[in-house]
Amino acid sequence: MWIEPRDPRLPQLGFSLMFLLDMVLRIAGGVELLTGPLLGLVLVPVVWVVTLLLPWRRMPQWCLAALCVVDIGLIGLSRLDPVGGSALLVVIPAMWLGFVYGVRGAVVTGVATVGLVMVPGLVYIGVTGINLSRSVVTTVLAVVVALGLANVVHRVRGGQEMIELQRRVGEATLDTVDVGLVLLDSQGRYTTMNRRHHDFIRLAFPHGHGGVAGQLGEVYHEDGETLVQHEDMPTYRATQGEEFDDHLIWVGSDPLTRRALSVSSRVVRDDQGRFAGAALAYKDVTDFMRALQVKEEFVASVSHELRTPLTSIHGFTSLVLERDDLPDEVRHQLGVVARNVDRLDRLVSDLLQTAQVERGLVHLERERTDIAALVRQSIEEARPAIEGAQLTLATRIPQHLIVTVDPQRFSQVIDNLLSNAVKYTPDGGRIEVDLSITHERVELVVLDTGIGISMRDRTHVFSRFFRASHAARQSIQGIGLGLSITKAIVDSHGGRIEVESEEGRGSTFRVRLPLDVPGERRPPGPGRNHPSDTAPGQPAPV
Ligand code: ADP
């Protein structure tokens, strides 16, 4: 409780001084003090000294009430004078009694004032009109003051209890959620933390935590091995006013007990918009991460195991197909086998690569590459399919365009975009391939007039295993890995890939790559990479 009125020394000093003032004024006014008031004058300092010496904190609470009753008795003594005396001082113990004991204090005030002030006064002076009025008014006033204060204290206590109750409800609610929650103040100090987060803190800081953001401990990056440095700690980032989601960390070093946490942060601002703190939520995603790891390992090993028999089927089919003595029907059937083996091989490659991308293993072997030649080569390889579907192809490709890329990976980007353009464009449609340098960046554009992608699906086409509803409905073959791999390759080259599309009208995929890799210099030579070296300015049918 916020009111702990256990020490009455100060109020008693106030009472004593008021009492002495009353006496001093009486003496100064020429009043000769009789036995009663004189006794009061002597006893007041004595009571004050005793009050000063008593160990109030260790004494039972009724002692406070006794002191107030003594004070009322002293006032009674001061009034034992034929002309009476001021009994207003009774307000002081009355306030104290109401404050500490509530309504019971008001009752004690009333009884003590009647017994020690009113009755002795009336007996000593006699029941005159003025004396009766003074006594009754004083008693009523004392009781009203005590009751008023009791009421105020009651309300304040009620408010305090309500706030306390709300605080406990809040704490209990926070403890029921299975997410670690932390509130930081503007200085980065921990102000509130729920039970779940205590568990995480114990794992991450086995040697204790100082309650301040950014403390280093057994906190690791997503790879589970690299320790997180001060400026990458989620709490530190939050105190810098950063808001984020899905910041993945591992806490604890023991493989059996460590947990993977996905952290989100939101900033708290005051009404002036200034940073007032931050709220952080730590979601335990250990099971999900472990399942993901198992899945990745499974996909990687299955794909790997499929590779060997596929290579052998591929090799032997090609060998048999080279023979001249094959009956036409067998040749045709073996051709079907060979095409399906190729498809299966591409699928397995995509799966293997996806597993590597998921583990952040897009390994690049960069070298200075004429990507114009790569684009032309991809087009040549796609030509049978393009012609088979009676598509018109227009290209705008420079003679040479030398950039530092991983040639194999970059070919994969072109192949994926081109094969999608062919796959998703109905017979008789049009495809354009455009390679240029725009704003100091290499830009590769693959445009088609095919089925297009709806606005809703467009945001997901670069996600793994995503297939737009339109494509799936039309039973166009695919598993939704090509674009996610393409994006990973472009990203790892420091580039970007974007798509513009309209359902039913076609799609445009645009890849932008930085022209120079830091630390690399383009070879001198008159405009080897310049668009002016390009073939005809207008797209030309090939
Ligand atoms: P896949 O083609 O094997 O399904 P991708 O990752 O290459 O996988 O493409 C993902 C999805 O994006 C496709 O399933 C298709 O719905 C859509 N998509 C990709 N390229 C095009 C395109 N040129 N035109 C229309 N839709 C496309």
CSV table of N, CA, C and O in Angstrom, one decimal, residues 72-178:
chain,number,residue,atom,x,y,z
A,72,ILE,N,-5.9,14.5,22.0
A,72,ILE,CA,-7.2,15.0,22.2
A,72,ILE,C,-7.4,15.3,23.7
A,72,ILE,O,-8.0,16.4,24.1
A,73,GLY,N,-6.8,14.5,24.6
A,73,GLY,CA,-6.8,14.7,26.0
A,73,GLY,C,-6.1,16.0,26.4
A,73,GLY,O,-6.6,16.8,27.2
A,74,LEU,N,-5.0,16.3,25.7
A,74,LEU,CA,-4.2,17.5,26.0
A,74,LEU,C,-5.1,18.7,25.6
A,74,LEU,O,-5.0,19.8,26.3
A,75,ILE,N,-5.8,18.6,24.5
A,75,ILE,CA,-6.7,19.7,24.1
A,75,ILE,C,-7.8,19.9,25.2
A,75,ILE,O,-8.1,21.0,25.6
A,76,GLY,N,-8.3,18.8,25.7
A,76,GLY,CA,-9.3,18.8,26.8
A,76,GLY,C,-8.7,19.6,28.0
A,76,GLY,O,-9.4,20.5,28.5
A,77,LEU,N,-7.4,19.3,28.3
A,77,LEU,CA,-6.8,20.0,29.5
A,77,LEU,C,-6.7,21.5,29.2
A,77,LEU,O,-7.0,22.4,30.1
A,78,SER,N,-6.4,21.9,27.9
A,78,SER,CA,-6.2,23.3,27.6
A,78,SER,C,-7.5,24.1,27.7
A,78,SER,O,-7.5,25.3,27.8
A,79,ARG,N,-8.6,23.4,27.7
A,79,ARG,CA,-9.9,24.1,27.7
A,79,ARG,C,-10.5,24.2,29.1
A,79,ARG,O,-11.5,24.7,29.3
A,80,LEU,N,-9.7,23.6,30.1
A,80,LEU,CA,-10.2,23.7,31.5
A,80,LEU,C,-9.9,25.1,32.1
A,80,LEU,O,-9.0,25.3,32.9
A,81,ASP,N,-10.6,26.1,31.5
A,81,ASP,CA,-10.5,27.5,31.9
A,81,ASP,C,-11.9,28.1,31.9
A,81,ASP,O,-12.7,27.7,31.0
A,82,PRO,N,-12.2,28.9,32.9
A,82,PRO,CA,-13.6,29.4,32.9
A,82,PRO,C,-14.0,30.1,31.6
A,82,PRO,O,-15.2,30.0,31.2
A,83,VAL,N,-13.1,30.7,30.8
A,83,VAL,CA,-13.5,31.3,29.6
A,83,VAL,C,-13.4,30.3,28.4
A,83,VAL,O,-13.6,30.6,27.2
A,84,GLY,N,-13.1,29.1,28.7
A,84,GLY,CA,-12.9,28.1,27.7
A,84,GLY,C,-11.6,28.3,26.9
A,84,GLY,O,-10.7,28.9,27.4
A,85,GLY,N,-11.5,27.7,25.7
A,85,GLY,CA,-10.3,27.8,24.9
A,85,GLY,C,-10.5,27.2,23.6
A,85,GLY,O,-11.5,26.6,23.4
A,86,SER,N,-9.5,27.4,22.7
A,86,SER,CA,-9.7,26.9,21.3
A,86,SER,C,-9.6,25.4,21.3
A,86,SER,O,-8.6,24.8,21.8
A,87,ALA,N,-10.7,24.8,20.8
A,87,ALA,CA,-10.6,23.3,20.7
A,87,ALA,C,-10.4,22.9,19.2
A,87,ALA,O,-10.4,21.7,18.9
A,88,LEU,N,-10.1,23.9,18.4
A,88,LEU,CA,-10.0,23.6,16.9
A,88,LEU,C,-8.8,22.7,16.6
A,88,LEU,O,-8.8,21.9,15.7
A,89,LEU,N,-7.8,22.7,17.6
A,89,LEU,CA,-6.7,21.8,17.4
A,89,LEU,C,-7.0,20.3,17.3
A,89,LEU,O,-6.2,19.5,16.8
A,90,VAL,N,-8.2,20.0,17.7
A,90,VAL,CA,-8.6,18.6,17.7
A,90,VAL,C,-8.7,18.1,16.2
A,90,VAL,O,-8.7,16.9,15.9
A,91,VAL,N,-8.7,19.0,15.3
A,91,VAL,CA,-8.7,18.7,13.9
A,91,VAL,C,-7.5,17.9,13.5
A,91,VAL,O,-7.5,17.0,12.7
A,92,ILE,N,-6.3,18.2,14.1
A,92,ILE,CA,-5.1,17.5,13.8
A,92,ILE,C,-5.1,16.0,14.1
A,92,ILE,O,-5.0,15.2,13.2
A,93,PRO,N,-5.4,15.6,15.3
A,93,PRO,CA,-5.5,14.2,15.6
A,93,PRO,C,-6.7,13.5,14.8
A,93,PRO,O,-6.6,12.4,14.4
A,94,ALA,N,-7.7,14.3,14.6
A,94,ALA,CA,-8.9,13.8,13.9
A,94,ALA,C,-8.5,13.4,12.5
A,94,ALA,O,-8.8,12.3,11.9
A,95,MET,N,-7.7,14.3,11.8
A,95,MET,CA,-7.2,14.0,10.5
A,95,MET,C,-6.3,12.7,10.5
A,95,MET,O,-6.4,11.8,9.6
A,96,TRP,N,-5.5,12.6,11.5
A,96,TRP,CA,-4.5,11.5,11.6
A,96,TRP,C,-5.3,10.2,11.8
A,96,TRP,O,-5.0,9.2,11.1
A,97,LEU,N,-6.3,10.3,12.7
A,97,LEU,CA,-7.1,9.1,12.9
A,97,LEU,C,-7.9,8.6,11.7
A,97,LEU,O,-8.0,7.4,11.3
A,98,GLY,N,-8.5,9.6,11.0
A,98,GLY,CA,-9.3,9.3,9.8
A,98,GLY,C,-8.4,8.7,8.7
A,98,GLY,O,-8.7,7.8,8.0
A,99,PHE,N,-7.2,9.3,8.6
A,99,PHE,CA,-6.2,8.9,7.6
A,99,PHE,C,-5.7,7.5,7.8
A,99,PHE,O,-5.7,6.7,6.8
A,100,VAL,N,-5.4,7.2,9.0
A,100,VAL,CA,-4.9,5.8,9.3
A,100,VAL,C,-5.9,4.8,9.4
A,100,VAL,O,-5.8,3.7,8.9
A,101,TYR,N,-7.0,5.1,10.2
A,101,TYR,CA,-8.0,4.0,10.5
A,101,TYR,C,-9.3,4.1,9.8
A,101,TYR,O,-10.2,3.3,10.1
A,102,GLY,N,-9.4,5.1,8.9
A,102,GLY,CA,-10.7,5.2,8.2
A,102,GLY,C,-11.9,5.5,9.1
A,102,GLY,O,-11.8,6.4,10.0
A,103,VAL,N,-13.0,4.9,8.8
A,103,VAL,CA,-14.2,5.1,9.6
A,103,VAL,C,-14.0,4.8,11.1
A,103,VAL,O,-14.5,5.6,11.9
A,104,ARG,N,-13.3,3.8,11.3
A,104,ARG,CA,-13.0,3.5,12.8
A,104,ARG,C,-12.3,4.6,13.4
A,104,ARG,O,-12.6,5.0,14.6
A,105,GLY,N,-11.4,5.3,12.7
A,105,GLY,CA,-10.7,6.4,13.2
A,105,GLY,C,-11.6,7.6,13.5
A,105,GLY,O,-11.5,8.3,14.5
A,106,ALA,N,-12.7,7.7,12.7
A,106,ALA,CA,-13.7,8.8,12.9
A,106,ALA,C,-14.5,8.5,14.1
A,106,ALA,O,-14.8,9.5,14.9
A,107,VAL,N,-14.8,7.2,14.4
A,107,VAL,CA,-15.5,6.9,15.6
A,107,VAL,C,-14.7,7.2,16.8
A,107,VAL,O,-15.2,7.8,17.8
A,108,VAL,N,-13.4,6.8,16.8
A,108,VAL,CA,-12.5,7.1,17.9
A,108,VAL,C,-12.4,8.6,18.1
A,108,VAL,O,-12.5,9.0,19.3
A,109,THR,N,-12.3,9.3,17.0
A,109,THR,CA,-12.3,10.8,17.2
A,109,THR,C,-13.5,11.3,17.9
A,109,THR,O,-13.4,12.1,18.9
A,110,GLY,N,-14.7,10.8,17.5
A,110,GLY,CA,-16.0,11.3,18.1
A,110,GLY,C,-16.0,11.0,19.6
A,110,GLY,O,-16.3,11.9,20.4
A,111,VAL,N,-15.7,9.7,19.9
A,111,VAL,CA,-15.8,9.3,21.3
A,111,VAL,C,-14.8,10.0,22.2
A,111,VAL,O,-15.1,10.6,23.2
A,112,ALA,N,-13.5,10.2,21.7
A,112,ALA,CA,-12.5,10.8,22.5
A,112,ALA,C,-12.8,12.3,22.6
A,112,ALA,O,-12.6,12.9,23.7
A,113,THR,N,-13.3,12.9,21.6
A,113,THR,CA,-13.6,14.4,21.7
A,113,THR,C,-14.8,14.6,22.7
A,113,THR,O,-14.7,15.5,23.5
A,114,VAL,N,-15.8,13.7,22.6
A,114,VAL,CA,-16.9,13.9,23.5
A,114,VAL,C,-16.4,13.7,24.9
A,114,VAL,O,-16.6,14.4,25.9
A,115,GLY,N,-15.6,12.5,25.1
A,115,GLY,CA,-15.2,12.1,26.5
A,115,GLY,C,-14.1,13.0,27.1
A,115,GLY,O,-14.1,13.3,28.3
A,116,LEU,N,-13.2,13.5,26.2
A,116,LEU,CA,-12.0,14.2,26.8
A,116,LEU,C,-12.1,15.7,26.6
A,116,LEU,O,-11.4,16.5,27.3
A,117,VAL,N,-12.9,16.2,25.7
A,117,VAL,CA,-13.0,17.6,25.4
A,117,VAL,C,-14.3,18.2,25.8
A,117,VAL,O,-14.4,19.1,26.7
A,118,MET,N,-15.4,17.6,25.3
A,118,MET,CA,-16.7,18.2,25.4
A,118,MET,C,-17.2,18.1,26.9
A,118,MET,O,-17.5,19.1,27.5
A,119,VAL,N,-17.3,16.8,27.4
A,119,VAL,CA,-17.9,16.6,28.7
A,119,VAL,C,-17.1,17.3,29.8
A,119,VAL,O,-17.6,18.1,30.6
A,120,PRO,N,-15.7,17.1,29.9
A,120,PRO,CA,-15.0,17.8,30.9
A,120,PRO,C,-15.2,19.3,30.8
A,120,PRO,O,-15.3,20.0,31.8
A,121,GLY,N,-15.2,19.9,29.6
A,121,GLY,CA,-15.4,21.3,29.4
A,121,GLY,C,-16.7,21.8,30.0
A,121,GLY,O,-16.8,22.8,30.7
A,122,LEU,N,-17.8,21.0,29.6
A,122,LEU,CA,-19.1,21.4,30.1
A,122,LEU,C,-19.2,21.3,31.6
A,122,LEU,O,-19.8,22.1,32.3
A,123,VAL,N,-18.6,20.2,32.2
A,123,VAL,CA,-18.6,20.0,33.6
A,123,VAL,C,-17.9,21.2,34.3
A,123,VAL,O,-18.3,21.8,35.3
A,124,TYR,N,-16.7,21.5,33.7
A,124,TYR,CA,-15.8,22.5,34.4
A,124,TYR,C,-16.4,23.9,34.3
A,124,TYR,O,-16.4,24.7,35.3
A,125,ILE,N,-16.8,24.2,33.1
A,125,ILE,CA,-17.3,25.6,32.8
A,125,ILE,C,-18.8,25.8,33.1
A,125,ILE,O,-19.3,26.8,33.5
A,126,GLY,N,-19.5,24.7,32.9
A,126,GLY,CA,-20.9,24.8,33.0
A,126,GLY,C,-21.6,24.8,31.6
A,126,GLY,O,-20.9,25.2,30.6
A,127,VAL,N,-22.9,24.4,31.6
A,127,VAL,CA,-23.5,24.3,30.3
A,127,VAL,C,-24.1,25.7,29.9
A,127,VAL,O,-25.3,26.0,30.0
A,128,THR,N,-23.2,26.6,29.5
A,128,THR,CA,-23.7,27.9,28.9
A,128,THR,C,-23.9,27.7,27.4
A,128,THR,O,-23.3,26.8,26.8
A,129,GLY,N,-24.6,28.6,26.9
A,129,GLY,CA,-24.9,28.5,25.4
A,129,GLY,C,-23.7,28.5,24.6
A,129,GLY,O,-23.5,27.6,23.8
A,130,ILE,N,-22.8,29.5,24.9
A,130,ILE,CA,-21.6,29.6,24.1
A,130,ILE,C,-20.7,28.3,24.2
A,130,ILE,O,-20.1,27.8,23.2
A,131,ASN,N,-20.6,27.9,25.5
A,131,ASN,CA,-19.8,26.7,25.7
A,131,ASN,C,-20.3,25.4,25.0
A,131,ASN,O,-19.6,24.7,24.4
A,132,LEU,N,-21.7,25.3,25.1
A,132,LEU,CA,-22.3,24.1,24.5
A,132,LEU,C,-22.1,24.2,23.0
A,132,LEU,O,-21.7,23.2,22.4
A,133,SER,N,-22.3,25.4,22.4
A,133,SER,CA,-22.1,25.5,21.0
A,133,SER,C,-20.7,25.1,20.6
A,133,SER,O,-20.5,24.4,19.6
A,134,ARG,N,-19.7,25.7,21.3
A,134,ARG,CA,-18.3,25.4,20.9
A,134,ARG,C,-18.0,23.9,21.0
A,134,ARG,O,-17.4,23.4,20.1
A,135,SER,N,-18.5,23.3,22.1
A,135,SER,CA,-18.1,21.9,22.3
A,135,SER,C,-18.7,21.0,21.2
A,135,SER,O,-18.1,20.2,20.6
A,136,VAL,N,-20.0,21.3,20.9
A,136,VAL,CA,-20.7,20.4,20.0
A,136,VAL,C,-20.1,20.6,18.6
A,136,VAL,O,-19.8,19.7,17.8
A,137,VAL,N,-19.9,21.9,18.2
A,137,VAL,CA,-19.4,22.2,16.9
A,137,VAL,C,-18.0,21.6,16.7
A,137,VAL,O,-17.7,21.0,15.7
A,138,THR,N,-17.2,21.7,17.7
A,138,THR,CA,-15.8,21.2,17.7
A,138,THR,C,-15.9,19.6,17.4
A,138,THR,O,-15.2,19.1,16.6
A,139,THR,N,-16.8,19.0,18.2
A,139,THR,CA,-16.9,17.5,18.1
A,139,THR,C,-17.3,17.1,16.7
A,139,THR,O,-16.7,16.3,16.0
A,140,VAL,N,-18.4,17.8,16.2
A,140,VAL,CA,-18.9,17.5,14.9
A,140,VAL,C,-17.9,17.7,13.8
A,140,VAL,O,-17.6,16.9,12.9
A,141,LEU,N,-17.2,18.9,13.9
A,141,LEU,CA,-16.1,19.2,13.0
A,141,LEU,C,-15.0,18.2,12.9
A,141,LEU,O,-14.6,17.7,11.9
A,142,ALA,N,-14.6,17.7,14.1
A,142,ALA,CA,-13.5,16.7,14.2
A,142,ALA,C,-14.0,15.4,13.5
A,142,ALA,O,-13.2,14.8,12.7
A,143,VAL,N,-15.2,15.0,13.8
A,143,VAL,CA,-15.7,13.8,13.2
A,143,VAL,C,-15.8,13.9,11.7
A,143,VAL,O,-15.4,13.0,10.9
A,144,VAL,N,-16.3,15.1,11.2
A,144,VAL,CA,-16.5,15.3,9.8
A,144,VAL,C,-15.1,15.2,9.1
A,144,VAL,O,-15.0,14.6,8.0
A,145,VAL,N,-14.1,15.9,9.7
A,145,VAL,CA,-12.8,15.9,9.1
A,145,VAL,C,-12.3,14.5,9.0
A,145,VAL,O,-11.7,14.1,8.0
A,146,ALA,N,-12.4,13.7,10.1
A,146,ALA,CA,-11.9,12.3,10.1
A,146,ALA,C,-12.6,11.5,9.1
A,146,ALA,O,-12.0,10.8,8.3
A,147,LEU,N,-13.9,11.7,8.9
A,147,LEU,CA,-14.7,10.9,7.9
A,147,LEU,C,-14.3,11.3,6.5
A,147,LEU,O,-14.1,10.4,5.7
A,148,GLY,N,-14.1,12.6,6.3
A,148,GLY,CA,-13.7,13.1,5.0
A,148,GLY,C,-12.4,12.5,4.6
A,148,GLY,O,-12.3,12.0,3.4
A,149,LEU,N,-11.5,12.5,5.5
A,149,LEU,CA,-10.1,12.0,5.1
A,149,LEU,C,-10.2,10.5,4.9
A,149,LEU,O,-9.5,9.9,4.0
A,150,ALA,N,-11.0,9.8,5.8
A,150,ALA,CA,-11.2,8.4,5.6
A,150,ALA,C,-11.7,8.1,4.2
A,150,ALA,O,-11.2,7.1,3.6
A,151,ASN,N,-12.7,8.9,3.8
A,151,ASN,CA,-13.3,8.7,2.4
A,151,ASN,C,-12.2,8.8,1.3
A,151,ASN,O,-12.1,8.0,0.4
A,152,VAL,N,-11.4,9.9,1.4
A,152,VAL,CA,-10.4,10.2,0.4
A,152,VAL,C,-9.4,9.0,0.3
A,152,VAL,O,-9.1,8.5,-0.7
A,153,VAL,N,-9.0,8.6,1.5
A,153,VAL,CA,-8.0,7.5,1.6
A,153,VAL,C,-8.6,6.2,1.0
A,153,VAL,O,-7.9,5.5,0.2
A,154,HIS,N,-9.9,6.0,1.3
A,154,HIS,CA,-10.5,4.8,0.8
A,154,HIS,C,-10.5,4.8,-0.7
A,154,HIS,O,-10.2,3.8,-1.4
A,155,ARG,N,-10.8,6.0,-1.3
A,155,ARG,CA,-10.9,6.1,-2.8
A,155,ARG,C,-9.5,5.9,-3.4
A,155,ARG,O,-9.3,5.1,-4.3
A,156,VAL,N,-8.5,6.5,-2.8
A,156,VAL,CA,-7.2,6.4,-3.3
A,156,VAL,C,-6.7,5.0,-3.2
A,156,VAL,O,-6.2,4.4,-4.2
A,157,ARG,N,-7.0,4.3,-2.1
A,157,ARG,CA,-6.6,2.9,-1.9
A,157,ARG,C,-7.3,2.1,-3.0
A,157,ARG,O,-6.7,1.2,-3.6
A,158,GLY,N,-8.6,2.4,-3.2
A,158,GLY,CA,-9.3,1.6,-4.2
A,158,GLY,C,-8.7,1.7,-5.6
A,158,GLY,O,-8.5,0.7,-6.3
A,159,GLY,N,-8.3,3.0,-5.9
A,159,GLY,CA,-7.6,3.2,-7.2
A,159,GLY,C,-6.3,2.4,-7.3
A,159,GLY,O,-6.0,1.8,-8.3
A,160,GLN,N,-5.6,2.5,-6.2
A,160,GLN,CA,-4.3,1.8,-6.1
A,160,GLN,C,-4.5,0.3,-6.3
A,160,GLN,O,-3.8,-0.3,-7.1
A,161,GLU,N,-5.5,-0.2,-5.7
A,161,GLU,CA,-5.7,-1.6,-5.8
A,161,GLU,C,-6.1,-2.0,-7.2
A,161,GLU,O,-5.7,-3.1,-7.7
A,162,MET,N,-6.9,-1.1,-7.8
A,162,MET,CA,-7.4,-1.4,-9.2
A,162,MET,C,-6.2,-1.4,-10.1
A,162,MET,O,-6.0,-2.4,-10.9
A,163,ILE,N,-5.3,-0.5,-9.9
A,163,ILE,CA,-4.1,-0.4,-10.8
A,163,ILE,C,-3.2,-1.6,-10.6
A,163,ILE,O,-2.7,-2.3,-11.5
A,164,GLU,N,-3.1,-2.0,-9.3
A,164,GLU,CA,-2.3,-3.2,-8.9
A,164,GLU,C,-2.9,-4.4,-9.6
A,164,GLU,O,-2.2,-5.3,-10.1
A,165,LEU,N,-4.2,-4.5,-9.5
A,165,LEU,CA,-4.9,-5.7,-10.1
A,165,LEU,C,-4.7,-5.7,-11.6
A,165,LEU,O,-4.4,-6.8,-12.1
A,166,GLN,N,-4.8,-4.5,-12.2
A,166,GLN,CA,-4.6,-4.5,-13.6
A,166,GLN,C,-3.2,-4.9,-14.0
A,166,GLN,O,-3.0,-5.6,-15.0
A,167,ARG,N,-2.3,-4.5,-13.2
A,167,ARG,CA,-0.9,-4.8,-13.4
A,167,ARG,C,-0.7,-6.4,-13.4
A,167,ARG,O,-0.1,-7.0,-14.2
A,168,ARG,N,-1.3,-7.0,-12.3
A,168,ARG,CA,-1.2,-8.4,-12.2
A,168,ARG,C,-1.9,-9.2,-13.3
A,168,ARG,O,-1.4,-10.2,-13.8
A,169,VAL,N,-3.1,-8.7,-13.7
A,169,VAL,CA,-3.7,-9.3,-14.9
A,169,VAL,C,-2.9,-9.2,-16.1
A,169,VAL,O,-2.7,-10.2,-16.8
A,170,GLY,N,-2.3,-8.0,-16.3
A,170,GLY,CA,-1.4,-7.9,-17.5
A,170,GLY,C,-0.2,-8.8,-17.4
A,170,GLY,O,0.1,-9.5,-18.4
A,171,GLU,N,0.4,-9.0,-16.2
A,171,GLU,CA,1.5,-9.9,-16.1
A,171,GLU,C,1.1,-11.3,-16.3
A,171,GLU,O,1.8,-12.1,-17.1
A,172,ALA,N,0.0,-11.7,-15.8
A,172,ALA,CA,-0.5,-13.1,-16.0
A,172,ALA,C,-0.8,-13.3,-17.4
A,172,ALA,O,-0.5,-14.4,-17.9
A,173,THR,N,-1.4,-12.3,-18.1
A,173,THR,CA,-1.7,-12.5,-19.5
A,173,THR,C,-0.4,-12.7,-20.3
A,173,THR,O,-0.3,-13.6,-21.2
A,174,LEU,N,0.6,-11.9,-20.0
A,174,LEU,CA,1.9,-12.0,-20.7
A,174,LEU,C,2.5,-13.4,-20.5
A,174,LEU,O,3.1,-14.0,-21.4
A,175,ASP,N,2.3,-13.9,-19.3
A,175,ASP,CA,2.9,-15.2,-19.0
A,175,ASP,C,2.2,-16.3,-19.6
A,175,ASP,O,2.8,-17.4,-19.8
A,176,THR,N,1.0,-16.1,-20.1
A,176,THR,CA,0.3,-17.3,-20.7
A,176,THR,C,0.7,-17.5,-22.1
A,176,THR,O,0.6,-18.5,-22.7
A,177,VAL,N,1.2,-16.4,-22.8
A,177,VAL,CA,1.6,-16.6,-24.2
A,177,VAL,C,2.9,-17.3,-24.3
A,177,VAL,O,3.8,-17.1,-23.5
A,178,ASP,N,3.0,-18.0,-25.4
A,178,ASP,CA,4.2,-18.8,-25.6
A,178,ASP,C,5.3,-18.1,-26.4
A,178,ASP,O,6.1,-18.7,-27.1
